Amino acid sequence: MSIRHTTKARRGAAATALAAALALAVAGCGSGDGDKKPDDSADRTSTAGKDSGDEQEPAADSSKTIGEMKGPGGVVVTLHSAVRDGGGFVTVNATVTNHGSQLFTAFAWRSKETDVKPNPSVSGASLIDEKGKKRYLVLRDTDGQCLCTTGLSGIKPNESRPLFAQFPAPPKSVTEVDFQIPTMPSVGITLSG
């Protein structure tokens, strides 16, 4: 077995183990009172360890909109949440919709890093704290893969897909940031949590 295939197999095993551990952790954190309001932490943990786009991520709460970005070719990204969690991360959940007439593949949304797999993703997204003059890039796992939605290819006209990206959290005093994706205009959003 070549080193490339061995590395790929190890990464797949690590991602599966991470996803299982996170699912158990989320299941163990339930209050059991039935009054718990829904949140997107289960969505976030179920997708953070994936590095393939073969499976679709669960959709964010699409009834809430905190921002919208309209790009070329009729592509629209609707932002649903930007939530801080206790681990020092911010997770942005959104939906990408192709309102154009041709298939859309998010190759231009990737980061320019050479170590990252050439997979259409939102790995090039960033959060901008203009007052603090800092840019927060999408987090990477130990294999260098983004903690974000990958496999954003072949989105048909009038098709929507959920997407997410995790970032290091800005200081608690920062509540307003700009969310950016390459080729799209940035949008100001409010961090919650």
PDB file of C-alpha atoms in Angstrom:
ATOM      1  CA  MET A   1       0.000   0.000   0.000  1.00  0.00           C
ATOM      2  CA  SER A   2       1.434   3.376  -0.962  1.00  0.00           C
ATOM      3  CA  ILE A   3       2.046   6.136   1.566  1.00  0.00           C
ATOM      4  CA  ARG A   4      -0.708   8.176  -0.058  1.00  0.00           C
ATOM      5  CA  HIS A   5      -3.286   5.410   0.387  1.00  0.00           C
ATOM      6  CA  THR A   6      -2.087   4.709   3.937  1.00  0.00           C
ATOM      7  CA  THR A   7      -2.395   8.392   4.844  1.00  0.00           C
ATOM      8  CA  LYS A   8      -5.853   8.537   3.288  1.00  0.00           C
ATOM      9  CA  ALA A   9      -6.939   5.436   5.213  1.00  0.00           C
ATOM     10  CA  ARG A  10      -5.575   6.848   8.483  1.00  0.00           C
ATOM     11  CA  ARG A  11      -7.315  10.174   7.871  1.00  0.00           C
ATOM     12  CA  GLY A  12     -10.601   8.364   7.187  1.00  0.00           C
ATOM     13  CA  ALA A  13     -10.242   6.290  10.347  1.00  0.00           C
ATOM     14  CA  ALA A  14      -9.369   9.378  12.393  1.00  0.00           C
ATOM     15  CA  ALA A  15     -12.333  11.303  10.980  1.00  0.00           C
ATOM     16  CA  THR A  16     -14.682   8.400  11.766  1.00  0.00           C
ATOM     17  CA  ALA A  17     -13.348   8.095  15.316  1.00  0.00           C
ATOM     18  CA  LEU A  18     -13.625  11.866  15.836  1.00  0.00           C
ATOM     19  CA  ALA A  19     -17.198  11.957  14.528  1.00  0.00           C
ATOM     20  CA  ALA A  20     -18.188   9.023  16.792  1.00  0.00           C
ATOM     21  CA  ALA A  21     -16.564  10.619  19.849  1.00  0.00           C
ATOM     22  CA  LEU A  22     -18.227  13.962  19.161  1.00  0.00           C
ATOM     23  CA  ALA A  23     -21.613  12.295  18.644  1.00  0.00           C
ATOM     24  CA  LEU A  24     -21.255  10.508  22.002  1.00  0.00           C
ATOM     25  CA  ALA A  25     -20.215  13.743  23.696  1.00  0.00           C
ATOM     26  CA  VAL A  26     -23.218  15.604  22.286  1.00  0.00           C
ATOM     27  CA  ALA A  27     -25.577  12.770  23.262  1.00  0.00           C
ATOM     28  CA  GLY A  28     -24.213  12.809  26.819  1.00  0.00           C
ATOM     29  CA  CYS A  29     -24.752  16.563  27.158  1.00  0.00           C
ATOM     30  CA  GLY A  30     -28.539  16.457  26.813  1.00  0.00           C
ATOM     31  CA  SER A  31     -30.590  17.815  29.700  1.00  0.00           C
ATOM     32  CA  GLY A  32     -33.353  15.275  29.232  1.00  0.00           C
ATOM     33  CA  ASP A  33     -35.990  17.849  30.218  1.00  0.00           C
ATOM     34  CA  GLY A  34     -37.581  18.053  26.794  1.00  0.00           C
ATOM     35  CA  ASP A  35     -37.713  21.858  27.057  1.00  0.00           C
ATOM     36  CA  LYS A  36     -34.331  22.356  25.469  1.00  0.00           C
ATOM     37  CA  LYS A  37     -34.552  24.684  22.529  1.00  0.00           C
ATOM     38  CA  PRO A  38     -32.996  23.362  19.320  1.00  0.00           C
ATOM     39  CA  ASP A  39     -29.524  24.533  18.489  1.00  0.00           C
ATOM     40  CA  ASP A  40     -27.045  23.714  15.785  1.00  0.00           C
ATOM     41  CA  SER A  41     -24.367  22.064  17.923  1.00  0.00           C
ATOM     42  CA  ALA A  42     -25.375  18.586  16.753  1.00  0.00           C
ATOM     43  CA  ASP A  43     -25.132  19.762  13.138  1.00  0.00           C
ATOM     44  CA  ARG A  44     -21.712  21.272  13.777  1.00  0.00           C
ATOM     45  CA  THR A  45     -20.224  18.227  15.489  1.00  0.00           C
ATOM     46  CA  SER A  46     -21.606  15.773  12.976  1.00  0.00           C
ATOM     47  CA  THR A  47     -19.809  17.522  10.126  1.00  0.00           C
ATOM     48  CA  ALA A  48     -16.608  18.918  11.606  1.00  0.00           C
ATOM     49  CA  GLY A  49     -14.591  15.736  11.127  1.00  0.00           C
ATOM     50  CA  LYS A  50     -15.670  15.010   7.562  1.00  0.00           C
ATOM     51  CA  ASP A  51     -13.255  15.586   4.743  1.00  0.00           C
ATOM     52  CA  SER A  52     -15.363  14.404   1.855  1.00  0.00           C
ATOM     53  CA  GLY A  53     -18.348  16.040   0.307  1.00  0.00           C
ATOM     54  CA  ASP A  54     -20.149  12.772  -0.430  1.00  0.00           C
ATOM     55  CA  GLU A  55     -22.564  13.250   2.462  1.00  0.00           C
ATOM     56  CA  GLN A  56     -24.602  16.406   2.888  1.00  0.00           C
ATOM     57  CA  GLU A  57     -24.426  18.214   6.188  1.00  0.00           C
ATOM     58  CA  PRO A  58     -27.654  18.719   8.136  1.00  0.00           C
ATOM     59  CA  ALA A  59     -29.250  22.050   7.317  1.00  0.00           C
ATOM     60  CA  ALA A  60     -28.924  24.969   9.698  1.00  0.00           C
ATOM     61  CA  ASP A  61     -32.059  26.626  11.075  1.00  0.00           C
ATOM     62  CA  SER A  62     -33.072  28.214   7.794  1.00  0.00           C
ATOM     63  CA  SER A  63     -35.911  30.166   9.394  1.00  0.00           C
ATOM     64  CA  LYS A  64     -33.343  32.641  10.757  1.00  0.00           C
ATOM     65  CA  THR A  65     -31.266  34.910   8.511  1.00  0.00           C
ATOM     66  CA  ILE A  66     -28.395  37.063   9.799  1.00  0.00           C
ATOM     67  CA  GLY A  67     -27.007  38.069   6.410  1.00  0.00           C
ATOM     68  CA  GLU A  68     -26.968  37.366   2.703  1.00  0.00           C
ATOM     69  CA  MET A  69     -24.313  37.440   0.003  1.00  0.00           C
ATOM     70  CA  LYS A  70     -25.133  37.593  -3.721  1.00  0.00           C
ATOM     71  CA  GLY A  71     -22.384  36.537  -6.065  1.00  0.00           C
ATOM     72  CA  PRO A  72     -21.810  36.062  -9.770  1.00  0.00           C
ATOM     73  CA  GLY A  73     -23.964  33.648 -11.748  1.00  0.00           C
ATOM     74  CA  GLY A  74     -26.965  33.895  -9.423  1.00  0.00           C
ATOM     75  CA  VAL A  75     -25.273  32.198  -6.461  1.00  0.00           C
ATOM     76  CA  VAL A  76     -26.648  33.346  -3.090  1.00  0.00           C
ATOM     77  CA  VAL A  77     -25.280  32.477   0.362  1.00  0.00           C
ATOM     78  CA  THR A  78     -27.816  32.993   3.150  1.00  0.00           C
ATOM     79  CA  LEU A  79     -26.217  33.118   6.605  1.00  0.00           C
ATOM     80  CA  HIS A  80     -28.288  31.577   9.403  1.00  0.00           C
ATOM     81  CA  SER A  81     -26.030  31.745  12.474  1.00  0.00           C
ATOM     82  CA  ALA A  82     -22.566  32.656  13.736  1.00  0.00           C
ATOM     83  CA  VAL A  83     -22.306  31.056  17.173  1.00  0.00           C
ATOM     84  CA  ARG A  84     -19.471  31.058  19.698  1.00  0.00           C
ATOM     85  CA  ASP A  85     -18.989  27.815  21.575  1.00  0.00           C
ATOM     86  CA  GLY A  86     -17.206  27.000  24.804  1.00  0.00           C
ATOM     87  CA  GLY A  87     -14.149  25.636  23.023  1.00  0.00           C
ATOM     88  CA  GLY A  88     -13.094  29.015  21.657  1.00  0.00           C
ATOM     89  CA  PHE A  89     -14.584  28.581  18.186  1.00  0.00           C
ATOM     90  CA  VAL A  90     -17.136  30.359  16.049  1.00  0.00           C
ATOM     91  CA  THR A  91     -19.252  28.257  13.700  1.00  0.00           C
ATOM     92  CA  VAL A  92     -20.994  29.951  10.800  1.00  0.00           C
ATOM     93  CA  ASN A  93     -23.947  28.048   9.319  1.00  0.00           C
ATOM     94  CA  ALA A  94     -25.450  29.001   5.988  1.00  0.00           C
ATOM     95  CA  THR A  95     -27.188  27.793   2.859  1.00  0.00           C
ATOM     96  CA  VAL A  96     -25.841  28.217  -0.663  1.00  0.00           C
ATOM     97  CA  THR A  97     -28.478  28.429  -3.403  1.00  0.00           C
ATOM     98  CA  ASN A  98     -27.882  28.427  -7.139  1.00  0.00           C
ATOM     99  CA  HIS A  99     -30.406  30.838  -8.659  1.00  0.00           C
ATOM    100  CA  GLY A 100     -28.479  30.782 -11.948  1.00  0.00           C
ATOM    101  CA  SER A 101     -29.033  28.710 -15.064  1.00  0.00           C
ATOM    102  CA  GLN A 102     -25.792  26.660 -14.962  1.00  0.00           C
ATOM    103  CA  LEU A 103     -24.198  24.179 -12.560  1.00  0.00           C
ATOM    104  CA  PHE A 104     -22.146  25.825  -9.822  1.00  0.00           C
ATOM    105  CA  THR A 105     -18.928  24.452  -8.327  1.00  0.00           C
ATOM    106  CA  ALA A 106     -17.197  26.388  -5.538  1.00  0.00           C
ATOM    107  CA  PHE A 107     -13.593  26.027  -6.726  1.00  0.00           C
ATOM    108  CA  ALA A 108     -13.016  29.776  -6.329  1.00  0.00           C
ATOM    109  CA  TRP A 109     -14.091  29.566  -2.659  1.00  0.00           C
ATOM    110  CA  ARG A 110     -11.120  27.371  -1.699  1.00  0.00           C
ATOM    111  CA  SER A 111      -8.095  28.695   0.133  1.00  0.00           C
ATOM    112  CA  LYS A 112      -4.888  29.118  -1.833  1.00  0.00           C
ATOM    113  CA  GLU A 113      -2.939  26.740   0.429  1.00  0.00           C
ATOM    114  CA  THR A 114      -1.062  24.020  -1.391  1.00  0.00           C
ATOM    115  CA  ASP A 115      -1.358  21.510   1.491  1.00  0.00           C
ATOM    116  CA  VAL A 116      -5.156  21.361   1.299  1.00  0.00           C
ATOM    117  CA  LYS A 117      -6.915  18.890  -0.982  1.00  0.00           C
ATOM    118  CA  PRO A 118      -8.155  20.487  -4.212  1.00  0.00           C
ATOM    119  CA  ASN A 119     -11.794  20.049  -3.272  1.00  0.00           C
ATOM    120  CA  PRO A 120     -14.504  22.656  -3.852  1.00  0.00           C
ATOM    121  CA  SER A 121     -15.168  24.043  -0.374  1.00  0.00           C
ATOM    122  CA  VAL A 122     -15.480  27.218   1.704  1.00  0.00           C
ATOM    123  CA  SER A 123     -11.913  26.828   3.020  1.00  0.00           C
ATOM    124  CA  GLY A 124     -11.102  30.333   1.742  1.00  0.00           C
ATOM    125  CA  ALA A 125     -13.747  31.985   3.948  1.00  0.00           C
ATOM    126  CA  SER A 126     -12.717  34.367   6.715  1.00  0.00           C
ATOM    127  CA  LEU A 127     -14.057  36.496   9.535  1.00  0.00           C
ATOM    128  CA  ILE A 128     -12.763  40.070   9.652  1.00  0.00           C
ATOM    129  CA  ASP A 129     -12.583  42.133  12.839  1.00  0.00           C
ATOM    130  CA  GLU A 130     -12.121  45.594  11.329  1.00  0.00           C
ATOM    131  CA  LYS A 131     -11.765  47.397  14.665  1.00  0.00           C
ATOM    132  CA  GLY A 132      -9.141  44.943  15.935  1.00  0.00           C
ATOM    133  CA  LYS A 133      -7.591  44.714  12.451  1.00  0.00           C
ATOM    134  CA  LYS A 134      -7.553  40.893  12.487  1.00  0.00           C
ATOM    135  CA  ARG A 135      -8.555  38.229   9.993  1.00  0.00           C
ATOM    136  CA  TYR A 136      -9.677  34.808  11.254  1.00  0.00           C
ATOM    137  CA  LEU A 137      -9.231  31.939   8.797  1.00  0.00           C
ATOM    138  CA  VAL A 138     -11.114  28.630   8.653  1.00  0.00           C
ATOM    139  CA  LEU A 139      -9.681  26.133  11.145  1.00  0.00           C
ATOM    140  CA  ARG A 140      -7.829  22.998  10.017  1.00  0.00           C
ATOM    141  CA  ASP A 141      -7.718  19.534  11.535  1.00  0.00           C
ATOM    142  CA  THR A 142      -4.466  17.702  12.293  1.00  0.00           C
ATOM    143  CA  ASP A 143      -4.312  16.500   8.675  1.00  0.00           C
ATOM    144  CA  GLY A 144      -4.577  20.058   7.368  1.00  0.00           C
ATOM    145  CA  GLN A 145      -8.149  19.681   6.135  1.00  0.00           C
ATOM    146  CA  CYS A 146     -10.583  22.530   6.690  1.00  0.00           C
ATOM    147  CA  LEU A 147     -13.278  22.379   9.344  1.00  0.00           C
ATOM    148  CA  CYS A 148     -15.808  23.443   6.769  1.00  0.00           C
ATOM    149  CA  THR A 149     -18.137  22.143   4.114  1.00  0.00           C
ATOM    150  CA  THR A 150     -16.349  20.416   1.246  1.00  0.00           C
ATOM    151  CA  GLY A 151     -17.632  18.805  -1.941  1.00  0.00           C
ATOM    152  CA  LEU A 152     -19.498  21.906  -3.125  1.00  0.00           C
ATOM    153  CA  SER A 153     -19.636  20.795  -6.749  1.00  0.00           C
ATOM    154  CA  GLY A 154     -22.368  20.320  -9.306  1.00  0.00           C
ATOM    155  CA  ILE A 155     -24.954  22.479  -7.534  1.00  0.00           C
ATOM    156  CA  LYS A 156     -27.853  22.509  -9.996  1.00  0.00           C
ATOM    157  CA  PRO A 157     -30.005  25.538 -10.837  1.00  0.00           C
ATOM    158  CA  ASN A 158     -32.525  26.150  -8.015  1.00  0.00           C
ATOM    159  CA  GLU A 159     -30.692  23.678  -5.742  1.00  0.00           C
ATOM    160  CA  SER A 160     -29.686  24.613  -2.186  1.00  0.00           C
ATOM    161  CA  ARG A 161     -27.059  23.029   0.029  1.00  0.00           C
ATOM    162  CA  PRO A 162     -26.169  23.667   3.664  1.00  0.00           C
ATOM    163  CA  LEU A 163     -22.684  24.823   4.502  1.00  0.00           C
ATOM    164  CA  PHE A 164     -20.642  25.587   7.599  1.00  0.00           C
ATOM    165  CA  ALA A 165     -17.201  26.883   8.514  1.00  0.00           C
ATOM    166  CA  GLN A 166     -15.440  26.991  11.905  1.00  0.00           C
ATOM    167  CA  PHE A 167     -13.084  29.796  12.921  1.00  0.00           C
ATOM    168  CA  PRO A 168     -11.061  30.690  16.015  1.00  0.00           C
ATOM    169  CA  ALA A 169     -13.256  32.948  18.151  1.00  0.00           C
ATOM    170  CA  PRO A 170     -12.366  36.625  18.353  1.00  0.00           C
ATOM    171  CA  PRO A 171     -12.186  38.123  21.875  1.00  0.00           C
ATOM    172  CA  LYS A 172     -15.546  38.261  23.726  1.00  0.00           C
ATOM    173  CA  SER A 173     -15.599  42.043  23.296  1.00  0.00           C
ATOM    174  CA  VAL A 174     -15.896  41.559  19.511  1.00  0.00           C
ATOM    175  CA  THR A 175     -19.536  41.057  18.566  1.00  0.00           C
ATOM    176  CA  GLU A 176     -19.570  42.409  14.986  1.00  0.00           C
ATOM    177  CA  VAL A 177     -17.451  40.908  12.187  1.00  0.00           C
ATOM    178  CA  ASP A 178     -17.495  40.739   8.414  1.00  0.00           C
ATOM    179  CA  PHE A 179     -17.899  37.302   6.821  1.00  0.00           C
ATOM    180  CA  GLN A 180     -16.073  36.854   3.520  1.00  0.00           C
ATOM    181  CA  ILE A 181     -15.967  34.172   0.841  1.00  0.00           C
ATOM    182  CA  PRO A 182     -13.751  34.652  -2.244  1.00  0.00           C
ATOM    183  CA  THR A 183     -15.668  36.087  -5.261  1.00  0.00           C
ATOM    184  CA  MET A 184     -18.551  37.176  -2.989  1.00  0.00           C
ATOM    185  CA  PRO A 185     -19.163  40.586  -1.378  1.00  0.00           C
ATOM    186  CA  SER A 186     -18.567  40.530   2.375  1.00  0.00           C
ATOM    187  CA  VAL A 187     -21.433  40.901   4.824  1.00  0.00           C
ATOM    188  CA  GLY A 188     -21.477  42.215   8.396  1.00  0.00           C
ATOM    189  CA  ILE A 189     -22.800  39.707  10.945  1.00  0.00           C
ATOM    190  CA  THR A 190     -23.330  39.604  14.701  1.00  0.00           C
ATOM    191  CA  LEU A 191     -21.750  36.802  16.735  1.00  0.00           C
ATOM    192  CA  SER A 192     -24.004  35.083  19.261  1.00  0.00           C
ATOM    193  CA  GLY A 193     -23.222  32.900  22.248  1.00  0.00           C
TER     194      GLY A 193
END
